[in-house]
């Protein structure tokens, strides 16, 4: 059995697989029967009190918001995405997710294809990373600054220029990020 697992997951040796399986068994995630060396039982969360299964909520993923050249925002729910409840505080209905398109926020660690977790709010403080609607009804993710007579939506990419606006509608504040590896 170990040789097949070594090959299937690309590990160096069967002792590595044995070590991983032993740790999973010690933590209560699996159960092995010594009389059946090829059998592994996955322990369900109902039968194992040692596993902490945190509650999740399903947050709407709403259209795509650019982190580069703004794209027209279409407010429709594409899907629901599960998040651990502790990430959403007590205001679950105020949380939504937007897919990022573009690279204007790369120096803030927000990459093309990321999902930003956003708390709906209409105000922002200088330096907040926000989702904003521009005067052309386009949505964008940028760092927010209120200047003397205008607003500045600052990209976090040194090759891009800020967007200056007389009016901006803050849709929400970015409070988290999800990235698939």
PDB file of C-alpha atoms in Angstrom:
ATOM      1  CA  UNK A   1       0.000   0.000   0.000  1.00  0.00           C
ATOM      2  CA  UNK A   2       2.745   2.489   0.918  1.00  0.00           C
ATOM      3  CA  UNK A   3       4.504   2.090  -2.443  1.00  0.00           C
ATOM      4  CA  UNK A   4       1.302   3.022  -4.290  1.00  0.00           C
ATOM      5  CA  UNK A   5       0.759   6.046  -2.033  1.00  0.00           C
ATOM      6  CA  UNK A   6       4.388   7.141  -2.504  1.00  0.00           C
ATOM      7  CA  UNK A   7       3.882   7.040  -6.262  1.00  0.00           C
ATOM      8  CA  UNK A   8       0.425   8.654  -6.172  1.00  0.00           C
ATOM      9  CA  UNK A   9       1.438  11.702  -4.120  1.00  0.00           C
ATOM     10  CA  UNK A  10       5.033  12.014  -5.284  1.00  0.00           C
ATOM     11  CA  UNK A  11       6.807  11.491  -1.970  1.00  0.00           C
ATOM     12  CA  UNK A  12      10.369  10.256  -1.603  1.00  0.00           C
ATOM     13  CA  UNK A  13       9.857   7.114   0.449  1.00  0.00           C
ATOM     14  CA  UNK A  14       7.302   4.827   2.033  1.00  0.00           C
ATOM     15  CA  UNK A  15       8.554   5.838   5.491  1.00  0.00           C
ATOM     16  CA  UNK A  16       7.329   9.385   4.752  1.00  0.00           C
ATOM     17  CA  UNK A  17       3.854   8.045   3.956  1.00  0.00           C
ATOM     18  CA  UNK A  18       3.936   5.873   7.088  1.00  0.00           C
ATOM     19  CA  UNK A  19       4.860   8.925   9.183  1.00  0.00           C
ATOM     20  CA  UNK A  20       2.031  11.030   7.751  1.00  0.00           C
ATOM     21  CA  UNK A  21      -0.518   8.264   8.278  1.00  0.00           C
ATOM     22  CA  UNK A  22       0.683   7.727  11.851  1.00  0.00           C
ATOM     23  CA  UNK A  23       0.243  11.426  12.645  1.00  0.00           C
ATOM     24  CA  UNK A  24      -3.237  11.451  11.095  1.00  0.00           C
ATOM     25  CA  UNK A  25      -4.142   8.434  13.210  1.00  0.00           C
ATOM     26  CA  UNK A  26      -2.729  10.041  16.390  1.00  0.00           C
ATOM     27  CA  UNK A  27      -4.823  13.158  15.753  1.00  0.00           C
ATOM     28  CA  UNK A  28      -7.952  11.080  15.243  1.00  0.00           C
ATOM     29  CA  UNK A  29      -8.533  11.830  11.565  1.00  0.00           C
ATOM     30  CA  UNK A  30      -8.132   8.219  10.413  1.00  0.00           C
ATOM     31  CA  UNK A  31      -8.308   4.735  11.904  1.00  0.00           C
ATOM     32  CA  UNK A  32      -6.245   1.772  10.712  1.00  0.00           C
ATOM     33  CA  UNK A  33      -6.928  -1.897  11.377  1.00  0.00           C
ATOM     34  CA  UNK A  34      -3.700  -3.861  11.966  1.00  0.00           C
ATOM     35  CA  UNK A  35      -5.361  -6.990  10.543  1.00  0.00           C
ATOM     36  CA  UNK A  36      -6.112  -5.156   7.262  1.00  0.00           C
ATOM     37  CA  UNK A  37      -2.933  -3.306   6.243  1.00  0.00           C
ATOM     38  CA  UNK A  38      -4.504  -1.749   3.131  1.00  0.00           C
ATOM     39  CA  UNK A  39      -7.574  -0.404   4.943  1.00  0.00           C
ATOM     40  CA  UNK A  40      -7.842   3.168   6.207  1.00  0.00           C
ATOM     41  CA  UNK A  41     -11.053   4.517   7.703  1.00  0.00           C
ATOM     42  CA  UNK A  42     -11.687   8.251   7.689  1.00  0.00           C
ATOM     43  CA  UNK A  43     -13.213   9.234  11.015  1.00  0.00           C
ATOM     44  CA  UNK A  44     -16.269  11.490  10.675  1.00  0.00           C
ATOM     45  CA  UNK A  45     -16.611  14.602  12.811  1.00  0.00           C
ATOM     46  CA  UNK A  46     -19.609  13.104  14.628  1.00  0.00           C
ATOM     47  CA  UNK A  47     -17.541  10.212  15.994  1.00  0.00           C
ATOM     48  CA  UNK A  48     -14.456  12.199  16.956  1.00  0.00           C
ATOM     49  CA  UNK A  49     -14.678  14.868  19.630  1.00  0.00           C
ATOM     50  CA  UNK A  50     -11.016  15.836  19.095  1.00  0.00           C
ATOM     51  CA  UNK A  51     -11.722  17.497  15.753  1.00  0.00           C
ATOM     52  CA  UNK A  52     -12.947  21.083  15.963  1.00  0.00           C
ATOM     53  CA  UNK A  53     -15.278  21.658  13.037  1.00  0.00           C
ATOM     54  CA  UNK A  54     -15.881  25.407  13.000  1.00  0.00           C
ATOM     55  CA  UNK A  55     -19.195  26.687  11.720  1.00  0.00           C
ATOM     56  CA  UNK A  56     -19.131  28.243   8.281  1.00  0.00           C
ATOM     57  CA  UNK A  57     -21.369  30.739   6.581  1.00  0.00           C
ATOM     58  CA  UNK A  58     -21.948  30.972   2.855  1.00  0.00           C
ATOM     59  CA  UNK A  59     -21.018  34.418   1.585  1.00  0.00           C
ATOM     60  CA  UNK A  60     -22.192  35.671  -1.821  1.00  0.00           C
ATOM     61  CA  UNK A  61     -19.593  36.143  -4.537  1.00  0.00           C
ATOM     62  CA  UNK A  62     -20.711  39.224  -6.438  1.00  0.00           C
ATOM     63  CA  UNK A  63     -19.480  39.918  -9.973  1.00  0.00           C
ATOM     64  CA  UNK A  64     -15.879  40.837 -10.655  1.00  0.00           C
ATOM     65  CA  UNK A  65     -14.131  43.961  -9.465  1.00  0.00           C
ATOM     66  CA  UNK A  66     -10.991  45.142 -11.119  1.00  0.00           C
ATOM     67  CA  UNK A  67      -7.675  45.834  -9.454  1.00  0.00           C
ATOM     68  CA  UNK A  68      -6.387  47.354 -12.652  1.00  0.00           C
ATOM     69  CA  UNK A  69      -8.381  49.161 -15.303  1.00  0.00           C
ATOM     70  CA  UNK A  70     -11.921  49.482 -13.872  1.00  0.00           C
ATOM     71  CA  UNK A  71     -14.573  47.224 -15.369  1.00  0.00           C
ATOM     72  CA  UNK A  72     -18.305  47.834 -15.302  1.00  0.00           C
ATOM     73  CA  UNK A  73     -19.752  46.350 -12.130  1.00  0.00           C
ATOM     74  CA  UNK A  74     -22.671  43.969 -12.452  1.00  0.00           C
ATOM     75  CA  UNK A  75     -24.238  43.233  -9.088  1.00  0.00           C
ATOM     76  CA  UNK A  76     -25.330  39.657  -9.348  1.00  0.00           C
ATOM     77  CA  UNK A  77     -24.487  36.666  -7.242  1.00  0.00           C
ATOM     78  CA  UNK A  78     -22.272  34.220  -9.104  1.00  0.00           C
ATOM     79  CA  UNK A  79     -22.018  31.664  -6.305  1.00  0.00           C
ATOM     80  CA  UNK A  80     -21.793  31.299  -2.543  1.00  0.00           C
ATOM     81  CA  UNK A  81     -18.431  30.750  -0.892  1.00  0.00           C
ATOM     82  CA  UNK A  82     -18.001  29.139   2.558  1.00  0.00           C
ATOM     83  CA  UNK A  83     -16.052  31.157   5.129  1.00  0.00           C
ATOM     84  CA  UNK A  84     -15.289  30.360   8.769  1.00  0.00           C
ATOM     85  CA  UNK A  85     -17.832  32.228  10.861  1.00  0.00           C
ATOM     86  CA  UNK A  86     -15.175  33.975  12.971  1.00  0.00           C
ATOM     87  CA  UNK A  87     -13.930  35.853   9.889  1.00  0.00           C
ATOM     88  CA  UNK A  88     -17.262  37.564   9.407  1.00  0.00           C
ATOM     89  CA  UNK A  89     -17.854  38.811  12.976  1.00  0.00           C
ATOM     90  CA  UNK A  90     -21.529  39.264  13.807  1.00  0.00           C
ATOM     91  CA  UNK A  91     -22.502  41.097  10.632  1.00  0.00           C
ATOM     92  CA  UNK A  92     -22.755  38.133   8.278  1.00  0.00           C
ATOM     93  CA  UNK A  93     -25.232  39.849   5.967  1.00  0.00           C
ATOM     94  CA  UNK A  94     -22.785  42.732   5.438  1.00  0.00           C
ATOM     95  CA  UNK A  95     -20.030  40.495   4.027  1.00  0.00           C
ATOM     96  CA  UNK A  96     -19.528  39.649   0.375  1.00  0.00           C
ATOM     97  CA  UNK A  97     -16.702  38.444  -1.845  1.00  0.00           C
ATOM     98  CA  UNK A  98     -15.439  39.903  -5.094  1.00  0.00           C
ATOM     99  CA  UNK A  99     -13.142  38.282  -7.640  1.00  0.00           C
ATOM    100  CA  UNK A 100     -10.133  40.458  -8.458  1.00  0.00           C
ATOM    101  CA  UNK A 101      -9.137  41.043 -12.067  1.00  0.00           C
ATOM    102  CA  UNK A 102      -5.921  42.952 -12.735  1.00  0.00           C
ATOM    103  CA  UNK A 103      -2.626  43.725 -11.059  1.00  0.00           C
ATOM    104  CA  UNK A 104      -2.880  47.247  -9.665  1.00  0.00           C
ATOM    105  CA  UNK A 105      -2.843  46.001  -6.050  1.00  0.00           C
ATOM    106  CA  UNK A 106       0.066  43.539  -6.272  1.00  0.00           C
ATOM    107  CA  UNK A 107       2.275  45.516  -3.880  1.00  0.00           C
ATOM    108  CA  UNK A 108      -0.458  45.129  -1.248  1.00  0.00           C
ATOM    109  CA  UNK A 109      -0.459  41.371  -1.875  1.00  0.00           C
ATOM    110  CA  UNK A 110      -3.745  41.357  -3.810  1.00  0.00           C
ATOM    111  CA  UNK A 111      -3.206  39.425  -7.025  1.00  0.00           C
ATOM    112  CA  UNK A 112      -5.184  38.777 -10.185  1.00  0.00           C
ATOM    113  CA  UNK A 113      -7.593  35.907  -9.461  1.00  0.00           C
ATOM    114  CA  UNK A 114      -7.764  36.476  -5.700  1.00  0.00           C
ATOM    115  CA  UNK A 115     -11.059  36.733  -3.869  1.00  0.00           C
ATOM    116  CA  UNK A 116     -11.305  39.794  -1.614  1.00  0.00           C
ATOM    117  CA  UNK A 117     -13.566  39.565   1.410  1.00  0.00           C
ATOM    118  CA  UNK A 118     -15.446  42.838   1.760  1.00  0.00           C
ATOM    119  CA  UNK A 119     -17.537  44.341   4.569  1.00  0.00           C
ATOM    120  CA  UNK A 120     -20.266  46.606   3.170  1.00  0.00           C
ATOM    121  CA  UNK A 121     -19.823  50.174   4.367  1.00  0.00           C
ATOM    122  CA  UNK A 122     -20.138  53.605   2.824  1.00  0.00           C
ATOM    123  CA  UNK A 123     -17.305  55.392   4.618  1.00  0.00           C
ATOM    124  CA  UNK A 124     -13.569  54.844   4.601  1.00  0.00           C
ATOM    125  CA  UNK A 125     -10.521  56.224   6.332  1.00  0.00           C
ATOM    126  CA  UNK A 126      -7.369  57.329   4.574  1.00  0.00           C
ATOM    127  CA  UNK A 127      -5.247  54.303   3.752  1.00  0.00           C
ATOM    128  CA  UNK A 128      -8.111  51.769   3.780  1.00  0.00           C
ATOM    129  CA  UNK A 129      -8.260  49.306   0.899  1.00  0.00           C
ATOM    130  CA  UNK A 130     -11.762  49.663  -0.452  1.00  0.00           C
ATOM    131  CA  UNK A 131     -14.133  48.670  -3.205  1.00  0.00           C
ATOM    132  CA  UNK A 132     -15.388  51.865  -4.815  1.00  0.00           C
ATOM    133  CA  UNK A 133     -17.709  52.860  -7.607  1.00  0.00           C
ATOM    134  CA  UNK A 134     -16.243  55.569  -9.787  1.00  0.00           C
ATOM    135  CA  UNK A 135     -18.134  58.421 -11.431  1.00  0.00           C
ATOM    136  CA  UNK A 136     -18.542  56.161 -14.483  1.00  0.00           C
ATOM    137  CA  UNK A 137     -20.286  53.466 -12.379  1.00  0.00           C
ATOM    138  CA  UNK A 138     -17.292  51.180 -12.551  1.00  0.00           C
ATOM    139  CA  UNK A 139     -16.068  49.217  -9.555  1.00  0.00           C
ATOM    140  CA  UNK A 140     -12.442  49.060  -8.502  1.00  0.00           C
ATOM    141  CA  UNK A 141     -10.266  47.915  -5.586  1.00  0.00           C
ATOM    142  CA  UNK A 142      -7.831  50.621  -4.482  1.00  0.00           C
ATOM    143  CA  UNK A 143      -6.348  52.324  -1.438  1.00  0.00           C
ATOM    144  CA  UNK A 144      -8.553  55.292  -0.437  1.00  0.00           C
ATOM    145  CA  UNK A 145      -7.403  58.838   0.317  1.00  0.00           C
ATOM    146  CA  UNK A 146      -9.545  61.942   0.871  1.00  0.00           C
ATOM    147  CA  UNK A 147      -7.594  64.977  -0.289  1.00  0.00           C
ATOM    148  CA  UNK A 148      -8.433  68.663  -0.101  1.00  0.00           C
ATOM    149  CA  UNK A 149     -10.881  68.928  -3.025  1.00  0.00           C
ATOM    150  CA  UNK A 150     -10.960  65.393  -4.373  1.00  0.00           C
ATOM    151  CA  UNK A 151     -10.582  61.701  -3.697  1.00  0.00           C
ATOM    152  CA  UNK A 152      -7.557  59.648  -4.675  1.00  0.00           C
ATOM    153  CA  UNK A 153      -7.868  55.942  -5.401  1.00  0.00           C
ATOM    154  CA  UNK A 154      -4.277  54.784  -5.179  1.00  0.00           C
ATOM    155  CA  UNK A 155      -3.127  51.568  -6.845  1.00  0.00           C
ATOM    156  CA  UNK A 156      -0.500  49.497  -5.051  1.00  0.00           C
ATOM    157  CA  UNK A 157       1.576  49.032  -8.179  1.00  0.00           C
ATOM    158  CA  UNK A 158       4.395  51.505  -8.766  1.00  0.00           C
ATOM    159  CA  UNK A 159       3.888  51.315 -12.542  1.00  0.00           C
ATOM    160  CA  UNK A 160       0.329  52.687 -12.328  1.00  0.00           C
ATOM    161  CA  UNK A 161      -1.070  56.152 -11.726  1.00  0.00           C
ATOM    162  CA  UNK A 162      -3.723  57.018  -9.123  1.00  0.00           C
ATOM    163  CA  UNK A 163      -7.311  57.747 -10.080  1.00  0.00           C
ATOM    164  CA  UNK A 164      -8.490  61.224  -9.008  1.00  0.00           C
ATOM    165  CA  UNK A 165     -12.230  61.758  -8.602  1.00  0.00           C
ATOM    166  CA  UNK A 166     -14.547  64.532  -7.476  1.00  0.00           C
ATOM    167  CA  UNK A 167     -17.040  61.947  -6.229  1.00  0.00           C
ATOM    168  CA  UNK A 168     -16.600  58.347  -5.202  1.00  0.00           C
ATOM    169  CA  UNK A 169     -19.060  55.870  -3.734  1.00  0.00           C
ATOM    170  CA  UNK A 170     -17.471  53.543  -1.193  1.00  0.00           C
ATOM    171  CA  UNK A 171     -19.071  50.107  -1.504  1.00  0.00           C
ATOM    172  CA  UNK A 172     -17.071  48.407   1.229  1.00  0.00           C
ATOM    173  CA  UNK A 173     -13.777  47.860   2.979  1.00  0.00           C
ATOM    174  CA  UNK A 174     -11.548  44.900   2.119  1.00  0.00           C
ATOM    175  CA  UNK A 175     -11.154  42.888   5.340  1.00  0.00           C
ATOM    176  CA  UNK A 176      -9.623  39.699   4.024  1.00  0.00           C
ATOM    177  CA  UNK A 177      -8.326  37.750   1.093  1.00  0.00           C
ATOM    178  CA  UNK A 178      -8.643  34.210  -0.224  1.00  0.00           C
ATOM    179  CA  UNK A 179      -6.162  32.791  -2.713  1.00  0.00           C
ATOM    180  CA  UNK A 180      -6.091  29.337  -4.235  1.00  0.00           C
ATOM    181  CA  UNK A 181      -2.627  27.867  -4.425  1.00  0.00           C
TER     182      UNK A 181
END
